[in-house]
């Protein structure tokens, strides 16, 4: 039967066939036939009317009676930016009381844990946890359930569920929030394979980063990351990327991301793969007439109005500031590193990257120092002045999404 909302047909195709077949075989009288057809038609129209009362559906395709409008791929921003998570809905009948529509946004992790982000019922709204003061409804017109996230953090990365409910009916759609950033391997002064999952998580946070996801590590591998030591990822798995296969790194014939699977988070120890994004500040090499030990390096940055840079900050500066300096310097964790964008023979090889010279004696070894100067906080965080990019997973093309709306 073809559904026709807002109009009535005399007979549906299935009912017409049934009635024609009934006449053909003359199994009932004309009067009974008319009565039967009328009852069937009445029943079908009642069922259709019941279907019309089904409420809001937010889907990810355009099948069925409801139009789907969620992001087809992922929305991309960087730390500190503002972004719209797009979600629209269409409900039937269209004159449904908007005060009865409930909109809820939830973050879904790889381990299927759910974190409440935002909920609205009519004009009543509530924002949860670390999202307070940063998440607002876009309010771009009827049927818009999109939210704006301001001052995006590293922890905001991930998959979000948009749920729209009217009375007892509800449906959901999903939006993936991706961050521009860089993945880097990390191990502490104590050496390699010294971190359980929780220690790896803390180590990344101490270096202005978070544990990387599998998709972030896979993307880094596609961009050339090659590291022959296994490290924890955000989902509790242990993996490592090999771009140049060799015997000591698993299969010597095939490049790829090697996967040890999910490991015991307390008892097993590995390195970590961390992820960081754009900085709210800048990293610079402090020019001095002489090299210094670690304690002197810390004081030197403080005298210059900054602090010693963290490992994640140096990687972010290399990635986004294109910081290129062929001079080794102290970092906050006591390691010695330097960033190379344009490789040259005297600066550690033919590949760009952040060179690591280990963890020398803090008291007696002398080097330069990399400092970090944070930007002053800006009070103007009006999302209507921010435009971000929507990309799909199927194409390199992108189109602009204007994060505008009345809040």
PDB file of N, CA, C and O in Angstrom, residues 304-356:
ATOM      1  N   UNK A 304      61.935  34.409  31.415  1.00  0.00           N
ATOM      2  CA  UNK A 304      61.486  34.911  30.114  1.00  0.00           C
ATOM      3  C   UNK A 304      59.964  35.005  30.030  1.00  0.00           C
ATOM      4  O   UNK A 304      59.407  35.260  28.969  1.00  0.00           O
ATOM      5  N   UNK A 305      59.266  34.732  31.155  1.00  0.00           N
ATOM      6  CA  UNK A 305      57.811  34.836  31.196  1.00  0.00           C
ATOM      7  C   UNK A 305      57.077  33.621  30.663  1.00  0.00           C
ATOM      8  O   UNK A 305      55.905  33.712  30.303  1.00  0.00           O
ATOM      9  N   UNK A 306      57.749  32.477  30.632  1.00  0.00           N
ATOM     10  CA  UNK A 306      57.133  31.262  30.082  1.00  0.00           C
ATOM     11  C   UNK A 306      57.464  30.072  30.979  1.00  0.00           C
ATOM     12  O   UNK A 306      57.920  30.236  32.108  1.00  0.00           O
ATOM     13  N   UNK A 307      57.251  28.855  30.479  1.00  0.00           N
ATOM     14  CA  UNK A 307      57.591  27.630  31.197  1.00  0.00           C
ATOM     15  C   UNK A 307      58.293  26.686  30.238  1.00  0.00           C
ATOM     16  O   UNK A 307      58.228  26.868  29.004  1.00  0.00           O
ATOM     17  N   UNK A 308      58.958  25.679  30.792  1.00  0.00           N
ATOM     18  CA  UNK A 308      59.596  24.678  29.929  1.00  0.00           C
ATOM     19  C   UNK A 308      58.517  23.916  29.166  1.00  0.00           C
ATOM     20  O   UNK A 308      57.505  23.503  29.746  1.00  0.00           O
ATOM     21  N   UNK A 309      58.710  23.741  27.869  1.00  0.00           N
ATOM     22  CA  UNK A 309      57.706  23.088  27.023  1.00  0.00           C
ATOM     23  C   UNK A 309      57.595  21.603  27.340  1.00  0.00           C
ATOM     24  O   UNK A 309      58.574  20.952  27.734  1.00  0.00           O
ATOM     25  N   UNK A 310      56.387  21.071  27.164  1.00  0.00           N
ATOM     26  CA  UNK A 310      56.135  19.646  27.297  1.00  0.00           C
ATOM     27  C   UNK A 310      56.366  18.953  25.953  1.00  0.00           C
ATOM     28  O   UNK A 310      56.419  19.614  24.897  1.00  0.00           O
ATOM     29  N   UNK A 311      56.471  17.631  25.985  1.00  0.00           N
ATOM     30  CA  UNK A 311      56.726  16.875  24.758  1.00  0.00           C
ATOM     31  C   UNK A 311      55.602  17.082  23.744  1.00  0.00           C
ATOM     32  O   UNK A 311      55.843  17.325  22.561  1.00  0.00           O
ATOM     33  N   UNK A 312      54.347  16.995  24.212  1.00  0.00           N
ATOM     34  CA  UNK A 312      53.225  17.197  23.301  1.00  0.00           C
ATOM     35  C   UNK A 312      53.207  18.582  22.699  1.00  0.00           C
ATOM     36  O   UNK A 312      52.833  18.766  21.535  1.00  0.00           O
ATOM     37  N   UNK A 313      53.626  19.581  23.465  1.00  0.00           N
ATOM     38  CA  UNK A 313      53.663  20.949  22.948  1.00  0.00           C
ATOM     39  C   UNK A 313      54.722  21.091  21.861  1.00  0.00           C
ATOM     40  O   UNK A 313      54.511  21.796  20.868  1.00  0.00           O
ATOM     41  N   UNK A 314      55.863  20.419  22.024  1.00  0.00           N
ATOM     42  CA  UNK A 314      56.898  20.487  20.991  1.00  0.00           C
ATOM     43  C   UNK A 314      56.423  19.808  19.707  1.00  0.00           C
ATOM     44  O   UNK A 314      56.652  20.325  18.600  1.00  0.00           O
ATOM     45  N   UNK A 315      55.730  18.667  19.840  1.00  0.00           N
ATOM     46  CA  UNK A 315      55.190  17.997  18.653  1.00  0.00           C
ATOM     47  C   UNK A 315      54.142  18.867  17.968  1.00  0.00           C
ATOM     48  O   UNK A 315      54.097  18.947  16.727  1.00  0.00           O
ATOM     49  N   UNK A 316      53.283  19.519  18.746  1.00  0.00           N
ATOM     50  CA  UNK A 316      52.263  20.395  18.155  1.00  0.00           C
ATOM     51  C   UNK A 316      52.911  21.577  17.449  1.00  0.00           C
ATOM     52  O   UNK A 316      52.460  21.996  16.376  1.00  0.00           O
ATOM     53  N   UNK A 317      53.972  22.139  18.038  1.00  0.00           N
ATOM     54  CA  UNK A 317      54.678  23.256  17.403  1.00  0.00           C
ATOM     55  C   UNK A 317      55.341  22.807  16.106  1.00  0.00           C
ATOM     56  O   UNK A 317      55.348  23.541  15.111  1.00  0.00           O
ATOM     57  N   UNK A 318      55.899  21.603  16.118  1.00  0.00           N
ATOM     58  CA  UNK A 318      56.498  21.051  14.891  1.00  0.00           C
ATOM     59  C   UNK A 318      55.433  20.867  13.805  1.00  0.00           C
ATOM     60  O   UNK A 318      55.660  21.200  12.639  1.00  0.00           O
ATOM     61  N   UNK A 319      54.254  20.394  14.203  1.00  0.00           N
ATOM     62  CA  UNK A 319      53.192  20.108  13.248  1.00  0.00           C
ATOM     63  C   UNK A 319      52.508  21.375  12.749  1.00  0.00           C
ATOM     64  O   UNK A 319      52.263  21.537  11.545  1.00  0.00           O
ATOM     65  N   UNK A 320      52.149  22.304  13.657  1.00  0.00           N
ATOM     66  CA  UNK A 320      51.309  23.437  13.294  1.00  0.00           C
ATOM     67  C   UNK A 320      52.086  24.743  13.133  1.00  0.00           C
ATOM     68  O   UNK A 320      51.728  25.583  12.314  1.00  0.00           O
ATOM     69  N   UNK A 321      53.139  24.948  13.944  1.00  0.00           N
ATOM     70  CA  UNK A 321      53.967  26.145  13.792  1.00  0.00           C
ATOM     71  C   UNK A 321      55.071  25.947  12.776  1.00  0.00           C
ATOM     72  O   UNK A 321      55.753  26.892  12.399  1.00  0.00           O
ATOM     73  N   UNK A 322      55.253  24.685  12.366  1.00  0.00           N
ATOM     74  CA  UNK A 322      56.376  24.316  11.503  1.00  0.00           C
ATOM     75  C   UNK A 322      57.704  24.721  12.143  1.00  0.00           C
ATOM     76  O   UNK A 322      58.621  25.213  11.478  1.00  0.00           O
ATOM     77  N   UNK A 323      57.782  24.490  13.457  1.00  0.00           N
ATOM     78  CA  UNK A 323      59.001  24.819  14.184  1.00  0.00           C
ATOM     79  C   UNK A 323      60.134  23.917  13.726  1.00  0.00           C
ATOM     80  O   UNK A 323      60.016  22.687  13.761  1.00  0.00           O
ATOM     81  N   UNK A 324      61.223  24.515  13.301  1.00  0.00           N
ATOM     82  CA  UNK A 324      62.370  23.784  12.759  1.00  0.00           C
ATOM     83  C   UNK A 324      63.630  24.353  13.415  1.00  0.00           C
ATOM     84  O   UNK A 324      64.014  25.495  13.144  1.00  0.00           O
ATOM     85  N   UNK A 325      64.244  23.542  14.262  1.00  0.00           N
ATOM     86  CA  UNK A 325      65.416  24.030  14.992  1.00  0.00           C
ATOM     87  C   UNK A 325      66.399  22.893  15.187  1.00  0.00           C
ATOM     88  O   UNK A 325      66.090  21.881  15.836  1.00  0.00           O
ATOM     89  N   UNK A 326      67.590  23.053  14.658  1.00  0.00           N
ATOM     90  CA  UNK A 326      68.594  21.996  14.728  1.00  0.00           C
ATOM     91  C   UNK A 326      69.466  22.168  15.973  1.00  0.00           C
ATOM     92  O   UNK A 326      70.693  22.118  15.909  1.00  0.00           O
ATOM     93  N   UNK A 327      68.807  22.379  17.098  1.00  0.00           N
ATOM     94  CA  UNK A 327      69.511  22.519  18.377  1.00  0.00           C
ATOM     95  C   UNK A 327      68.755  21.737  19.441  1.00  0.00           C
ATOM     96  O   UNK A 327      67.545  21.924  19.624  1.00  0.00           O
ATOM     97  N   UNK A 328      69.465  20.857  20.134  1.00  0.00           N
ATOM     98  CA  UNK A 328      68.838  20.028  21.156  1.00  0.00           C
ATOM     99  C   UNK A 328      68.555  20.857  22.401  1.00  0.00           C
ATOM    100  O   UNK A 328      69.357  21.711  22.800  1.00  0.00           O
ATOM    101  N   UNK A 329      67.392  20.590  23.011  1.00  0.00           N
ATOM    102  CA  UNK A 329      67.032  21.355  24.197  1.00  0.00           C
ATOM    103  C   UNK A 329      66.232  20.551  25.202  1.00  0.00           C
ATOM    104  O   UNK A 329      65.587  19.546  24.861  1.00  0.00           O
ATOM    105  N   UNK A 330      66.276  21.023  26.463  1.00  0.00           N
ATOM    106  CA  UNK A 330      65.512  20.394  27.535  1.00  0.00           C
ATOM    107  C   UNK A 330      64.011  20.555  27.319  1.00  0.00           C
ATOM    108  O   UNK A 330      63.562  21.602  26.831  1.00  0.00           O
ATOM    109  N   UNK A 331      63.257  19.515  27.712  1.00  0.00           N
ATOM    110  CA  UNK A 331      61.808  19.601  27.819  1.00  0.00           C
ATOM    111  C   UNK A 331      61.399  19.314  29.261  1.00  0.00           C
ATOM    112  O   UNK A 331      62.218  18.871  30.070  1.00  0.00           O
ATOM    113  N   UNK A 332      60.126  19.539  29.565  1.00  0.00           N
ATOM    114  CA  UNK A 332      59.633  19.472  30.938  1.00  0.00           C
ATOM    115  C   UNK A 332      59.852  18.109  31.592  1.00  0.00           C
ATOM    116  O   UNK A 332      60.063  18.016  32.804  1.00  0.00           O
ATOM    117  N   UNK A 333      59.804  17.020  30.823  1.00  0.00           N
ATOM    118  CA  UNK A 333      59.966  15.676  31.391  1.00  0.00           C
ATOM    119  C   UNK A 333      61.420  15.279  31.566  1.00  0.00           C
ATOM    120  O   UNK A 333      61.711  14.153  31.981  1.00  0.00           O
ATOM    121  N   UNK A 334      62.354  16.192  31.265  1.00  0.00           N
ATOM    122  CA  UNK A 334      63.774  15.898  31.421  1.00  0.00           C
ATOM    123  C   UNK A 334      64.402  15.253  30.208  1.00  0.00           C
ATOM    124  O   UNK A 334      65.572  14.843  30.259  1.00  0.00           O
ATOM    125  N   UNK A 335      63.668  15.148  29.121  1.00  0.00           N
ATOM    126  CA  UNK A 335      64.227  14.589  27.883  1.00  0.00           C
ATOM    127  C   UNK A 335      64.859  15.701  27.050  1.00  0.00           C
ATOM    128  O   UNK A 335      64.600  16.894  27.266  1.00  0.00           O
ATOM    129  N   UNK A 336      65.670  15.287  26.086  1.00  0.00           N
ATOM    130  CA  UNK A 336      66.319  16.219  25.156  1.00  0.00           C
ATOM    131  C   UNK A 336      65.805  15.921  23.752  1.00  0.00           C
ATOM    132  O   UNK A 336      65.927  14.797  23.252  1.00  0.00           O
ATOM    133  N   UNK A 337      65.224  16.931  23.121  1.00  0.00           N
ATOM    134  CA  UNK A 337      64.645  16.750  21.789  1.00  0.00           C
ATOM    135  C   UNK A 337      64.837  18.015  20.964  1.00  0.00           C
ATOM    136  O   UNK A 337      65.144  19.081  21.507  1.00  0.00           O
ATOM    137  N   UNK A 338      64.578  17.865  19.650  1.00  0.00           N
ATOM    138  CA  UNK A 338      64.557  19.042  18.776  1.00  0.00           C
ATOM    139  C   UNK A 338      63.738  18.730  17.523  1.00  0.00           C
ATOM    140  O   UNK A 338      63.729  17.593  17.039  1.00  0.00           O
ATOM    141  N   UNK A 339      63.008  19.731  16.992  1.00  0.00           N
ATOM    142  CA  UNK A 339      62.089  19.519  15.863  1.00  0.00           C
ATOM    143  C   UNK A 339      62.731  19.845  14.518  1.00  0.00           C
ATOM    144  O   UNK A 339      63.377  20.889  14.356  1.00  0.00           O
ATOM    145  N   UNK A 340      62.520  18.960  13.545  1.00  0.00           N
ATOM    146  CA  UNK A 340      63.056  19.166  12.205  1.00  0.00           C
ATOM    147  C   UNK A 340      61.934  19.054  11.176  1.00  0.00           C
ATOM    148  O   UNK A 340      61.318  17.995  11.033  1.00  0.00           O
ATOM    149  N   UNK A 341      61.667  20.143  10.480  1.00  0.00           N
ATOM    150  CA  UNK A 341      60.684  20.160   9.402  1.00  0.00           C
ATOM    151  C   UNK A 341      61.372  19.923   8.060  1.00  0.00           C
ATOM    152  O   UNK A 341      60.863  19.199   7.200  1.00  0.00           O
ATOM    153  N   UNK A 342      62.533  20.544   7.888  1.00  0.00           N
ATOM    154  CA  UNK A 342      63.313  20.406   6.651  1.00  0.00           C
ATOM    155  C   UNK A 342      64.576  19.597   6.950  1.00  0.00           C
ATOM    156  O   UNK A 342      65.559  20.139   7.476  1.00  0.00           O
ATOM    157  N   UNK A 343      64.554  18.298   6.660  1.00  0.00           N
ATOM    158  CA  UNK A 343      65.684  17.437   7.013  1.00  0.00           C
ATOM    159  C   UNK A 343      66.980  17.862   6.322  1.00  0.00           C
ATOM    160  O   UNK A 343      66.977  18.290   5.164  1.00  0.00           O
ATOM    161  N   UNK A 344      68.082  17.770   7.045  1.00  0.00           N
ATOM    162  CA  UNK A 344      69.414  17.965   6.478  1.00  0.00           C
ATOM    163  C   UNK A 344      70.371  17.023   7.203  1.00  0.00           C
ATOM    164  O   UNK A 344      70.089  16.574   8.319  1.00  0.00           O
ATOM    165  N   UNK A 345      71.463  16.742   6.554  1.00  0.00           N
ATOM    166  CA  UNK A 345      72.338  15.662   7.000  1.00  0.00           C
ATOM    167  C   UNK A 345      72.855  15.866   8.413  1.00  0.00           C
ATOM    168  O   UNK A 345      72.990  14.912   9.186  1.00  0.00           O
ATOM    169  N   UNK A 346      73.139  17.090   8.822  1.00  0.00           N
ATOM    170  CA  UNK A 346      73.707  17.338  10.145  1.00  0.00           C
ATOM    171  C   UNK A 346      72.647  17.414  11.249  1.00  0.00           C
ATOM    172  O   UNK A 346      72.982  17.702  12.392  1.00  0.00           O
ATOM    173  N   UNK A 347      71.380  17.194  10.872  1.00  0.00           N
ATOM    174  CA  UNK A 347      70.299  17.353  11.851  1.00  0.00           C
ATOM    175  C   UNK A 347      69.506  16.063  12.048  1.00  0.00           C
ATOM    176  O   UNK A 347      68.287  16.090  12.206  1.00  0.00           O
ATOM    177  N   UNK A 348      70.174  14.927  11.977  1.00  0.00           N
ATOM    178  CA  UNK A 348      69.537  13.693  12.413  1.00  0.00           C
ATOM    179  C   UNK A 348      68.837  12.862  11.375  1.00  0.00           C
ATOM    180  O   UNK A 348      67.929  12.104  11.725  1.00  0.00           O
ATOM    181  N   UNK A 349      69.224  12.961  10.117  1.00  0.00           N
ATOM    182  CA  UNK A 349      68.668  12.046   9.132  1.00  0.00           C
ATOM    183  C   UNK A 349      67.841  12.718   8.052  1.00  0.00           C
ATOM    184  O   UNK A 349      67.723  13.939   7.990  1.00  0.00           O
ATOM    185  N   UNK A 350      67.238  11.855   7.216  1.00  0.00           N
ATOM    186  CA  UNK A 350      66.556  12.326   6.004  1.00  0.00           C
ATOM    187  C   UNK A 350      65.061  12.501   6.159  1.00  0.00           C
ATOM    188  O   UNK A 350      64.383  12.886   5.207  1.00  0.00           O
ATOM    189  N   UNK A 351      64.506  12.195   7.340  1.00  0.00           N
ATOM    190  CA  UNK A 351      63.064  12.298   7.536  1.00  0.00           C
ATOM    191  C   UNK A 351      62.731  13.442   8.488  1.00  0.00           C
ATOM    192  O   UNK A 351      63.448  13.682   9.458  1.00  0.00           O
ATOM    193  N   UNK A 352      61.638  14.169   8.212  1.00  0.00           N
ATOM    194  CA  UNK A 352      61.201  15.184   9.186  1.00  0.00           C
ATOM    195  C   UNK A 352      60.686  14.516  10.452  1.00  0.00           C
ATOM    196  O   UNK A 352      60.288  13.361  10.434  1.00  0.00           O
ATOM    197  N   UNK A 353      60.702  15.237  11.551  1.00  0.00           N
ATOM    198  CA  UNK A 353      60.211  14.678  12.806  1.00  0.00           C
ATOM    199  C   UNK A 353      60.820  15.377  14.000  1.00  0.00           C
ATOM    200  O   UNK A 353      61.569  16.345  13.873  1.00  0.00           O
ATOM    201  N   UNK A 354      60.480  14.871  15.175  1.00  0.00           N
ATOM    202  CA  UNK A 354      61.053  15.387  16.424  1.00  0.00           C
ATOM    203  C   UNK A 354      62.117  14.400  16.886  1.00  0.00           C
ATOM    204  O   UNK A 354      61.809  13.249  17.209  1.00  0.00           O
ATOM    205  N   UNK A 355      63.366  14.828  16.877  1.00  0.00           N
ATOM    206  CA  UNK A 355      64.476  13.962  17.275  1.00  0.00           C
ATOM    207  C   UNK A 355      64.517  13.821  18.805  1.00  0.00           C
ATOM    208  O   UNK A 355      64.265  14.777  19.537  1.00  0.00           O
ATOM    209  N   UNK A 356      64.857  12.632  19.269  1.00  0.00           N
ATOM    210  CA  UNK A 356      64.879  12.344  20.706  1.00  0.00           C
ATOM    211  C   UNK A 356      66.256  11.809  21.074  1.00  0.00           C
ATOM    212  O   UNK A 356      66.687  10.770  20.561  1.00  0.00           O
TER     213      UNK A 356
END
